[in-house]
């Protein structure tokens, strides 16, 4: 689990009357979600990077636990790093010239959409009374 997931789970457990303990390996919350400033690239995300504009629950949780968020500046170049080389680009995805890579991206997005539409059936998770 990342630290934010652990905190969220602990919050649910506490609301269910249990007394959870969350151990954090660092001096801050956020787990792998961490951004550093770099002279060359300005800001670099070292773990979980993006929260979508409709993900209100995680945004509230980040605010509650003092995790800083910021809007992504899409006006500047992003960097696609492959095989030791950096390729700056603008937009949501790096440009692809390989048709197989394009098909892989298309398959990834279709698979994720399909998974999002399916009912969550984690047997172990559904057995707990606090998960509906």
PDB file of C-alpha atoms in Angstrom:
ATOM      1  CA  UNK A   1       0.000   0.000   0.000  1.00  0.00           C
ATOM      2  CA  UNK A   2       1.029   3.574  -0.433  1.00  0.00           C
ATOM      3  CA  UNK A   3       0.700   5.758   2.591  1.00  0.00           C
ATOM      4  CA  UNK A   4      -2.470   7.453   1.312  1.00  0.00           C
ATOM      5  CA  UNK A   5      -4.103   4.058   0.778  1.00  0.00           C
ATOM      6  CA  UNK A   6      -3.078   2.992   4.283  1.00  0.00           C
ATOM      7  CA  UNK A   7      -4.517   6.168   5.782  1.00  0.00           C
ATOM      8  CA  UNK A   8      -7.745   5.718   3.863  1.00  0.00           C
ATOM      9  CA  UNK A   9      -8.032   2.081   4.995  1.00  0.00           C
ATOM     10  CA  UNK A  10      -7.268   3.071   8.600  1.00  0.00           C
ATOM     11  CA  UNK A  11      -9.962   5.739   8.442  1.00  0.00           C
ATOM     12  CA  UNK A  12     -12.536   3.130   7.317  1.00  0.00           C
ATOM     13  CA  UNK A  13     -11.425   0.724  10.036  1.00  0.00           C
ATOM     14  CA  UNK A  14     -11.677   3.449  12.696  1.00  0.00           C
ATOM     15  CA  UNK A  15     -15.183   4.338  11.496  1.00  0.00           C
ATOM     16  CA  UNK A  16     -16.045   0.632  11.925  1.00  0.00           C
ATOM     17  CA  UNK A  17     -15.044   0.727  15.590  1.00  0.00           C
ATOM     18  CA  UNK A  18     -11.572  -0.781  15.275  1.00  0.00           C
ATOM     19  CA  UNK A  19      -8.326   0.842  16.430  1.00  0.00           C
ATOM     20  CA  UNK A  20      -5.841   0.554  13.530  1.00  0.00           C
ATOM     21  CA  UNK A  21      -2.184   1.592  13.645  1.00  0.00           C
ATOM     22  CA  UNK A  22      -0.463   2.853  10.481  1.00  0.00           C
ATOM     23  CA  UNK A  23       3.334   2.682  10.405  1.00  0.00           C
ATOM     24  CA  UNK A  24       5.064   5.137   8.070  1.00  0.00           C
ATOM     25  CA  UNK A  25       8.601   4.487   6.871  1.00  0.00           C
ATOM     26  CA  UNK A  26       9.276   8.156   6.145  1.00  0.00           C
ATOM     27  CA  UNK A  27       8.977  11.457   7.956  1.00  0.00           C
ATOM     28  CA  UNK A  28       5.970  12.449   5.832  1.00  0.00           C
ATOM     29  CA  UNK A  29       2.730  10.953   4.547  1.00  0.00           C
ATOM     30  CA  UNK A  30       2.322  10.087   0.905  1.00  0.00           C
ATOM     31  CA  UNK A  31       4.385   6.924   0.500  1.00  0.00           C
ATOM     32  CA  UNK A  32       5.888   6.877  -2.966  1.00  0.00           C
ATOM     33  CA  UNK A  33       3.860   9.932  -3.911  1.00  0.00           C
ATOM     34  CA  UNK A  34       6.605  12.531  -3.810  1.00  0.00           C
ATOM     35  CA  UNK A  35       7.680  15.422  -6.015  1.00  0.00           C
ATOM     36  CA  UNK A  36      11.150  16.961  -6.038  1.00  0.00           C
ATOM     37  CA  UNK A  37      12.470  20.067  -7.714  1.00  0.00           C
ATOM     38  CA  UNK A  38      15.225  19.593 -10.268  1.00  0.00           C
ATOM     39  CA  UNK A  39      17.246  22.384 -11.952  1.00  0.00           C
ATOM     40  CA  UNK A  40      16.936  20.831 -15.408  1.00  0.00           C
ATOM     41  CA  UNK A  41      13.402  19.411 -15.399  1.00  0.00           C
ATOM     42  CA  UNK A  42      11.913  21.799 -12.809  1.00  0.00           C
ATOM     43  CA  UNK A  43       9.523  19.358 -11.053  1.00  0.00           C
ATOM     44  CA  UNK A  44       9.867  15.575 -11.085  1.00  0.00           C
ATOM     45  CA  UNK A  45       7.259  13.140  -9.731  1.00  0.00           C
ATOM     46  CA  UNK A  46       8.922  10.124  -8.120  1.00  0.00           C
ATOM     47  CA  UNK A  47       5.866   7.967  -7.537  1.00  0.00           C
ATOM     48  CA  UNK A  48       2.141   8.384  -7.905  1.00  0.00           C
ATOM     49  CA  UNK A  49       1.809  11.441 -10.061  1.00  0.00           C
ATOM     50  CA  UNK A  50      -1.674  12.389 -11.186  1.00  0.00           C
ATOM     51  CA  UNK A  51      -5.071  12.798  -9.598  1.00  0.00           C
ATOM     52  CA  UNK A  52      -7.806  13.292 -12.165  1.00  0.00           C
ATOM     53  CA  UNK A  53     -10.157  16.277 -11.878  1.00  0.00           C
ATOM     54  CA  UNK A  54     -13.094  14.033 -10.900  1.00  0.00           C
ATOM     55  CA  UNK A  55     -11.246  12.135  -8.143  1.00  0.00           C
ATOM     56  CA  UNK A  56     -12.738  14.215  -5.341  1.00  0.00           C
ATOM     57  CA  UNK A  57     -12.255  11.632  -2.591  1.00  0.00           C
ATOM     58  CA  UNK A  58      -8.504  11.365  -3.018  1.00  0.00           C
ATOM     59  CA  UNK A  59      -8.258  15.163  -3.345  1.00  0.00           C
ATOM     60  CA  UNK A  60     -10.104  15.546  -0.016  1.00  0.00           C
ATOM     61  CA  UNK A  61      -7.854  12.938   1.586  1.00  0.00           C
ATOM     62  CA  UNK A  62      -4.724  14.689   0.294  1.00  0.00           C
ATOM     63  CA  UNK A  63      -5.956  17.990   1.710  1.00  0.00           C
ATOM     64  CA  UNK A  64      -6.900  16.389   5.033  1.00  0.00           C
ATOM     65  CA  UNK A  65      -3.405  14.908   5.471  1.00  0.00           C
ATOM     66  CA  UNK A  66      -1.507  17.959   4.214  1.00  0.00           C
ATOM     67  CA  UNK A  67      -0.310  16.405   0.957  1.00  0.00           C
ATOM     68  CA  UNK A  68       0.412  19.239  -1.459  1.00  0.00           C
ATOM     69  CA  UNK A  69      -1.224  19.094  -4.881  1.00  0.00           C
ATOM     70  CA  UNK A  70      -0.822  21.342  -7.888  1.00  0.00           C
ATOM     71  CA  UNK A  71      -2.294  21.625 -11.334  1.00  0.00           C
ATOM     72  CA  UNK A  72      -0.174  20.221 -14.134  1.00  0.00           C
ATOM     73  CA  UNK A  73       1.076  22.883 -16.501  1.00  0.00           C
ATOM     74  CA  UNK A  74       0.446  21.417 -19.932  1.00  0.00           C
ATOM     75  CA  UNK A  75       1.930  24.491 -21.611  1.00  0.00           C
ATOM     76  CA  UNK A  76       5.453  23.255 -20.962  1.00  0.00           C
ATOM     77  CA  UNK A  77       7.068  20.160 -22.391  1.00  0.00           C
ATOM     78  CA  UNK A  78       6.711  16.782 -20.749  1.00  0.00           C
ATOM     79  CA  UNK A  79       9.575  14.306 -21.052  1.00  0.00           C
ATOM     80  CA  UNK A  80       9.364  10.745 -22.361  1.00  0.00           C
ATOM     81  CA  UNK A  81      12.489   8.877 -21.224  1.00  0.00           C
ATOM     82  CA  UNK A  82      13.348   5.733 -23.220  1.00  0.00           C
ATOM     83  CA  UNK A  83      16.567   3.731 -23.432  1.00  0.00           C
ATOM     84  CA  UNK A  84      18.664   6.466 -21.848  1.00  0.00           C
ATOM     85  CA  UNK A  85      17.334   9.263 -24.063  1.00  0.00           C
ATOM     86  CA  UNK A  86      14.941  12.090 -23.224  1.00  0.00           C
ATOM     87  CA  UNK A  87      12.251  13.143 -25.685  1.00  0.00           C
ATOM     88  CA  UNK A  88      10.385  16.350 -24.813  1.00  0.00           C
ATOM     89  CA  UNK A  89       6.785  16.554 -26.070  1.00  0.00           C
ATOM     90  CA  UNK A  90       3.504  18.358 -25.505  1.00  0.00           C
ATOM     91  CA  UNK A  91       0.124  16.713 -24.955  1.00  0.00           C
ATOM     92  CA  UNK A  92      -1.175  13.750 -22.990  1.00  0.00           C
ATOM     93  CA  UNK A  93       0.867  11.015 -24.658  1.00  0.00           C
ATOM     94  CA  UNK A  94       4.297  10.977 -26.244  1.00  0.00           C
ATOM     95  CA  UNK A  95       4.255  10.801 -30.038  1.00  0.00           C
ATOM     96  CA  UNK A  96       4.400   7.239 -31.320  1.00  0.00           C
ATOM     97  CA  UNK A  97       5.726   6.258 -34.701  1.00  0.00           C
ATOM     98  CA  UNK A  98       5.508   2.539 -34.094  1.00  0.00           C
ATOM     99  CA  UNK A  99       2.061   1.177 -35.072  1.00  0.00           C
ATOM    100  CA  UNK A 100       2.491  -1.751 -32.646  1.00  0.00           C
ATOM    101  CA  UNK A 101       3.039   0.704 -29.759  1.00  0.00           C
ATOM    102  CA  UNK A 102      -0.078   2.628 -30.821  1.00  0.00           C
ATOM    103  CA  UNK A 103      -2.094  -0.600 -30.826  1.00  0.00           C
ATOM    104  CA  UNK A 104      -0.701  -1.451 -27.369  1.00  0.00           C
ATOM    105  CA  UNK A 105      -1.851   1.928 -26.023  1.00  0.00           C
ATOM    106  CA  UNK A 106      -5.270   1.451 -27.609  1.00  0.00           C
ATOM    107  CA  UNK A 107      -5.565  -2.031 -26.079  1.00  0.00           C
ATOM    108  CA  UNK A 108      -4.469  -0.708 -22.667  1.00  0.00           C
ATOM    109  CA  UNK A 109      -7.111   2.034 -22.665  1.00  0.00           C
ATOM    110  CA  UNK A 110      -9.880  -0.309 -23.859  1.00  0.00           C
ATOM    111  CA  UNK A 111      -8.926  -2.903 -21.226  1.00  0.00           C
ATOM    112  CA  UNK A 112      -8.921  -0.270 -18.460  1.00  0.00           C
ATOM    113  CA  UNK A 113     -12.316   1.048 -19.591  1.00  0.00           C
ATOM    114  CA  UNK A 114     -13.736  -2.484 -19.580  1.00  0.00           C
ATOM    115  CA  UNK A 115     -12.304  -3.213 -16.123  1.00  0.00           C
ATOM    116  CA  UNK A 116     -13.829   0.016 -14.807  1.00  0.00           C
ATOM    117  CA  UNK A 117     -17.278  -1.075 -15.967  1.00  0.00           C
ATOM    118  CA  UNK A 118     -17.070  -4.498 -14.297  1.00  0.00           C
ATOM    119  CA  UNK A 119     -18.365  -5.063 -10.786  1.00  0.00           C
ATOM    120  CA  UNK A 120     -15.586  -5.385  -8.228  1.00  0.00           C
ATOM    121  CA  UNK A 121     -15.607  -8.982  -7.005  1.00  0.00           C
ATOM    122  CA  UNK A 122     -12.633  -9.287  -4.683  1.00  0.00           C
ATOM    123  CA  UNK A 123     -13.945 -12.121  -2.468  1.00  0.00           C
ATOM    124  CA  UNK A 124     -11.670 -11.325   0.477  1.00  0.00           C
ATOM    125  CA  UNK A 125     -12.442  -7.580   0.314  1.00  0.00           C
ATOM    126  CA  UNK A 126     -16.189  -8.071  -0.045  1.00  0.00           C
ATOM    127  CA  UNK A 127     -16.227 -10.299   3.029  1.00  0.00           C
ATOM    128  CA  UNK A 128     -15.432  -7.301   5.252  1.00  0.00           C
ATOM    129  CA  UNK A 129     -18.524  -5.548   6.580  1.00  0.00           C
ATOM    130  CA  UNK A 130     -17.270  -2.008   5.947  1.00  0.00           C
ATOM    131  CA  UNK A 131     -16.918  -2.446   2.170  1.00  0.00           C
ATOM    132  CA  UNK A 132     -20.193  -2.262   0.264  1.00  0.00           C
TER     133      UNK A 132
END
